[in-house]
Short mmCIF file of C-alpha atoms and ligand atoms in Angstrom, two decimals:
data_model
loop_
_atom_site.label_atom_id
_atom_site.label_comp_id
_atom_site.label_asym_id
_atom_site.label_seq_id
_atom_site.Cartn_x
_atom_site.Cartn_y
_atom_site.Cartn_z
CA MET M 249 116.88 148.71 12.62
CA ASP M 250 116.97 152.51 12.26
CA PHE M 251 113.93 154.34 10.88
CA PHE M 252 115.07 154.37 7.23
CA GLU M 253 116.08 150.69 7.38
CA THR M 254 112.60 149.93 8.68
CA VAL M 255 110.97 151.94 5.91
CA ARG M 256 113.04 150.12 3.28
CA ALA M 257 112.46 146.70 4.86
CA ARG M 258 108.65 147.04 4.89
CA ARG M 259 107.00 145.00 2.18
CA SER M 260 103.43 143.83 1.58
CA ILE M 261 103.62 140.15 2.49
CA ARG M 262 100.69 137.85 1.80
CA ARG M 263 101.91 134.39 2.80
CA PHE M 264 102.89 133.58 6.35
CA SER M 265 104.50 130.85 8.47
CA ASP M 266 102.62 129.42 11.42
CA ARG M 267 104.81 131.40 13.89
CA ALA M 268 102.53 133.22 16.35
CA VAL M 269 102.59 136.98 16.84
CA ALA M 270 103.23 137.84 20.50
CA HIS M 271 100.40 139.76 22.19
CA GLU M 272 102.74 142.44 23.54
CA ASP M 273 104.06 143.00 20.03
CA ILE M 274 100.54 143.51 18.73
CA LEU M 275 100.01 146.05 21.51
CA ALA M 276 103.23 147.83 20.51
CA MET M 277 102.02 148.00 16.90
CA LEU M 278 98.67 149.38 17.98
CA GLU M 279 100.36 151.98 20.16
CA ALA M 280 102.48 153.09 17.18
CA ALA M 281 99.23 153.42 15.19
CA THR M 282 97.61 155.56 17.86
CA LEU M 283 100.55 158.00 17.82
CA ALA M 284 99.75 158.93 14.22
CA PRO M 285 98.52 162.44 13.38
CA SER M 286 94.79 162.88 12.74
CA ALA M 287 92.58 165.71 11.66
CA THR M 288 91.93 167.91 14.78
CA ASN M 289 93.31 164.96 16.78
CA GLU M 290 89.98 163.11 16.56
CA GLN M 291 91.77 159.74 16.22
CA PRO M 292 88.94 158.28 14.19
CA TRP M 293 90.35 154.73 14.18
CA HIS M 294 89.45 151.41 15.69
CA PHE M 295 91.27 148.10 15.23
CA ILE M 296 89.67 144.66 15.63
CA VAL M 297 92.41 142.02 16.22
CA ILE M 298 91.19 138.68 14.96
CA ARG M 299 93.05 135.46 15.84
CA ASP M 300 89.95 133.25 15.76
CA LYS M 301 90.56 130.89 12.82
CA GLU M 302 86.89 130.01 12.37
CA LEU M 303 85.90 133.69 12.14
CA LYS M 304 88.68 134.41 9.65
CA ASN M 305 87.56 131.41 7.54
CA SER M 306 83.91 132.57 7.59
CA MET M 307 84.97 136.04 6.51
CA ARG M 308 87.02 134.53 3.66
CA ASP M 309 84.04 132.33 2.63
CA VAL M 310 81.80 135.38 2.39
CA ILE M 311 84.29 137.22 0.18
CA ASN M 312 84.82 134.12 -1.98
CA ALA M 313 81.05 133.72 -2.51
CA ILE M 314 80.68 137.34 -3.58
CA VAL M 315 83.65 137.25 -5.93
CA GLU M 316 82.48 133.96 -7.43
CA ALA M 317 79.01 135.43 -8.04
CA SER M 318 80.64 138.40 -9.83
CA MET M 319 82.75 136.04 -11.93
CA ALA M 320 79.72 133.98 -12.88
CA ALA M 321 77.88 137.19 -13.85
CA THR M 322 80.41 138.22 -16.53
CA ASP M 323 81.55 136.79 -19.87
CA ASP M 324 84.49 139.16 -20.07
CA ARG M 325 87.56 136.95 -19.68
CA ALA M 326 89.85 139.81 -18.65
CA ARG M 327 87.41 140.82 -15.90
CA LYS M 328 87.15 137.17 -14.74
CA GLN M 329 90.93 137.06 -14.49
CA ARG M 330 91.07 140.34 -12.59
CA LEU M 331 88.45 139.10 -10.16
CA ALA M 332 90.26 135.79 -9.63
CA ARG M 333 93.45 137.73 -8.78
CA MET M 334 91.62 140.12 -6.50
CA ARG M 335 89.98 137.17 -4.71
CA LEU M 336 93.48 135.95 -3.70
CA TYR M 337 94.49 139.49 -2.84
CA SER M 338 91.38 139.89 -0.65
CA THR M 339 91.49 136.67 1.35
CA HIS M 340 95.12 136.19 2.51
CA PHE M 341 94.17 137.43 5.96
CA ALA M 342 92.46 134.08 6.58
CA ASP M 343 95.80 132.21 6.54
CA ALA M 344 97.70 134.87 8.45
CA PRO M 345 98.18 134.22 12.22
CA VAL M 346 96.53 137.58 12.86
CA ALA M 347 94.08 139.67 10.88
CA ILE M 348 93.44 143.28 11.95
CA ALA M 349 90.25 144.87 10.67
CA VAL M 350 90.84 148.61 10.30
CA LEU M 351 87.81 150.78 10.98
CA ALA M 352 87.39 154.48 10.38
CA ARG M 353 84.61 156.98 11.06
CA PRO M 354 83.93 160.33 9.39
CA TRP M 355 85.56 163.42 10.87
CA GLU M 356 83.14 165.14 13.27
CA GLY M 357 84.41 168.74 13.20
CA PRO M 358 82.59 171.74 11.72
CA ARG M 359 83.12 172.44 8.01
CA TYR M 360 85.21 175.55 7.29
CA SER M 361 84.31 175.85 3.63
CA ASN M 362 81.17 175.45 1.59
CA SER M 363 83.13 174.28 -1.41
CA SER M 364 82.14 170.79 -2.50
CA SER M 365 85.70 170.19 -3.69
CA GLU M 366 87.01 170.31 -0.12
CA PRO M 367 87.78 166.95 1.47
CA SER M 368 84.57 165.47 2.89
CA HIS M 369 84.20 164.44 6.55
CA ARG M 370 84.58 160.85 5.35
CA ASP M 371 87.80 161.70 3.46
CA LEU M 372 89.30 163.30 6.55
CA GLY M 373 88.51 160.17 8.58
CA ILE M 374 90.10 157.94 5.95
CA GLU M 375 93.18 160.19 5.61
CA SER M 376 93.73 160.02 9.40
CA VAL M 377 93.28 156.27 9.59
CA ALA M 378 95.60 155.72 6.59
CA MET M 379 98.35 157.45 8.59
CA ALA M 380 97.75 155.24 11.60
CA THR M 381 97.74 152.14 9.41
CA ALA M 382 101.12 153.11 7.89
CA GLN M 383 102.60 153.49 11.37
CA LEU M 384 101.27 150.12 12.41
CA GLN M 385 102.85 148.46 9.39
CA LEU M 386 106.23 150.10 10.07
CA ALA M 387 106.04 149.05 13.73
CA ALA M 388 105.32 145.46 12.65
CA THR M 389 108.39 145.59 10.38
CA ALA M 390 110.58 147.02 13.13
CA LEU M 391 109.50 144.13 15.41
CA GLY M 392 110.45 141.53 12.78
CA TYR M 393 106.97 140.82 11.37
CA SER M 394 105.40 141.47 8.00
CA CYS M 395 101.95 142.50 6.99
CA CYS M 396 99.79 143.62 4.09
CA PHE M 397 96.95 146.14 4.19
CA SER M 398 94.13 145.09 1.87
CA SER M 399 91.20 147.26 0.84
CA GLY M 400 89.85 144.35 -1.26
CA PRO M 401 87.76 142.76 1.53
CA ALA M 402 85.92 146.06 2.12
CA GLU M 403 85.51 146.62 -1.58
CA PHE M 404 83.84 143.21 -2.11
CA ALA M 405 82.02 142.62 1.17
CA ARG M 406 82.02 145.71 3.33
CA GLU M 407 78.46 145.31 4.69
CA GLU M 408 78.72 141.56 5.21
CA LEU M 409 82.08 141.81 7.05
CA GLU M 410 80.85 144.74 9.19
CA ALA M 411 77.86 142.66 10.27
CA MET M 412 80.13 139.73 11.16
CA LEU M 413 82.43 141.97 13.21
CA GLY M 414 79.63 143.89 14.92
CA VAL M 415 80.65 147.23 13.36
CA GLU M 416 78.10 149.94 13.95
CA LYS M 417 77.64 153.26 12.16
CA PRO M 418 79.29 155.75 11.97
CA TRP M 419 82.20 153.26 11.92
CA PHE M 420 83.02 151.57 8.62
CA LEU M 421 85.52 148.98 7.47
CA LEU M 422 88.50 150.36 5.52
CA GLY M 423 90.40 147.16 5.08
CA ILE M 424 92.12 144.22 6.73
CA ILE M 425 95.76 143.86 7.66
CA SER M 426 97.25 140.39 7.36
CA LEU M 427 99.98 140.05 9.95
CA GLY M 428 102.57 137.39 10.69
CA THR M 429 106.05 136.18 9.79
CA PRO M 430 106.77 135.65 6.04
CA SER M 431 106.81 132.02 4.87
CA LYS M 432 109.61 132.91 2.41
CA PRO M 433 111.76 135.92 1.53
CA PRO M 434 109.84 138.62 -0.40
CA ARG M 435 110.11 138.96 -4.16
CA GLU M 436 111.70 142.05 -5.56
CA ARG M 437 109.96 145.27 -4.51
CA PRO M 438 107.45 146.57 -7.06
CA PRO M 439 109.19 149.52 -8.80
CA ARG M 440 108.82 153.01 -7.36
CA LYS M 441 108.67 156.32 -9.19
CA LEU M 442 111.84 158.32 -8.78
CA VAL M 443 111.78 161.23 -6.34
CA GLU M 444 112.35 163.61 -9.26
CA GLU M 445 109.20 162.27 -10.92
CA VAL M 446 106.97 162.86 -7.94
CA CYS M 447 108.39 166.05 -6.46
CA THR M 448 108.46 169.71 -7.40
CA PHE M 449 110.67 172.12 -5.50
CA ILE M 450 109.52 175.75 -5.47
CA GLY M 451 112.12 178.23 -4.26
C1 FMN Y 44 95.09 151.67 0.07
C2 FMN Y 44 95.76 150.32 -0.25
C3 FMN Y 44 94.98 149.25 -0.63
C4 FMN Y 44 95.61 148.01 -0.86
N1 FMN Y 44 94.79 146.93 -1.11
C5 FMN Y 44 95.40 145.71 -1.26
C6 FMN Y 44 94.55 144.54 -1.45
O1 FMN Y 44 93.34 144.65 -1.49
N2 FMN Y 44 95.14 143.35 -1.51
C7 FMN Y 44 96.52 143.21 -1.42
O2 FMN Y 44 97.00 142.08 -1.44
N3 FMN Y 44 97.32 144.29 -1.33
C8 FMN Y 44 96.81 145.55 -1.23
N4 FMN Y 44 97.60 146.64 -0.99
C9 FMN Y 44 99.09 146.47 -0.95
C10 FMN Y 44 99.67 146.96 -2.31
O3 FMN Y 44 99.42 146.05 -3.31
C11 FMN Y 44 101.21 147.17 -2.10
O4 FMN Y 44 101.41 148.12 -1.09
C12 FMN Y 44 101.88 147.65 -3.40
O5 FMN Y 44 101.81 146.63 -4.39
C13 FMN Y 44 103.40 147.96 -3.20
O6 FMN Y 44 104.09 146.83 -2.65
P1 FMN Y 44 104.91 146.96 -1.27
O7 FMN Y 44 103.89 147.38 -0.18
O8 FMN Y 44 105.47 145.57 -1.01
O9 FMN Y 44 105.93 147.99 -1.42
C14 FMN Y 44 97.02 147.87 -0.73
C15 FMN Y 44 97.80 149.00 -0.37
C16 FMN Y 44 97.15 150.18 -0.08
C17 FMN Y 44 98.02 151.33 0.38
#
């Protein structure tokens, strides 16, 4: 697959077959992630590769409990439905052969500007780790696997999951990548905005 074929083939996949992911393939994906650009080359990323089924299930149970408590606390039907959907969208890592917890830490360099509208140190860390995560997903696709990055687990249960994974400050959990081989062909790609809609040429 050439680069553009890989980019087009990448899809967020949330259901997986039992086929294992080879350890050397995981290492290749992680290497691709570490080659990403980062603010002042700080490389503020860390990846926890989880194959332990019991741990994945415990993480899913924690998220489920928190989402269920939020659902019980609201009478708003639309919110209940959104939460039910997000619960599925936040727990698919448990049934994936591999879950990769993506950690970031705030950028550590000196501030150049006093403006509060500048990106914060935390933003720069997240921007850098987002680039690494994109490269990891493309590498997975190039190697014949599929994955899905989910911020939902961190949104619902950041502190609880960080404690379970032994994450210490200044590191924080950004999300979890579900990784494996799809159990069925992907549905049609969610529509994209046209290039003309999202691009302005000057000069
Ligand atoms: C920052 C970010 C957060 C996301 N969070 C979730 C999530 O919590 N759960 C999920 O199932 N997918 C999540 N996704 C995947 C998106 O839903 C997916 O990329 C989008 O629908 C486009 O589909 P595609 O990746 O197949 O092209 C996330 C993607 C990004 C970039």
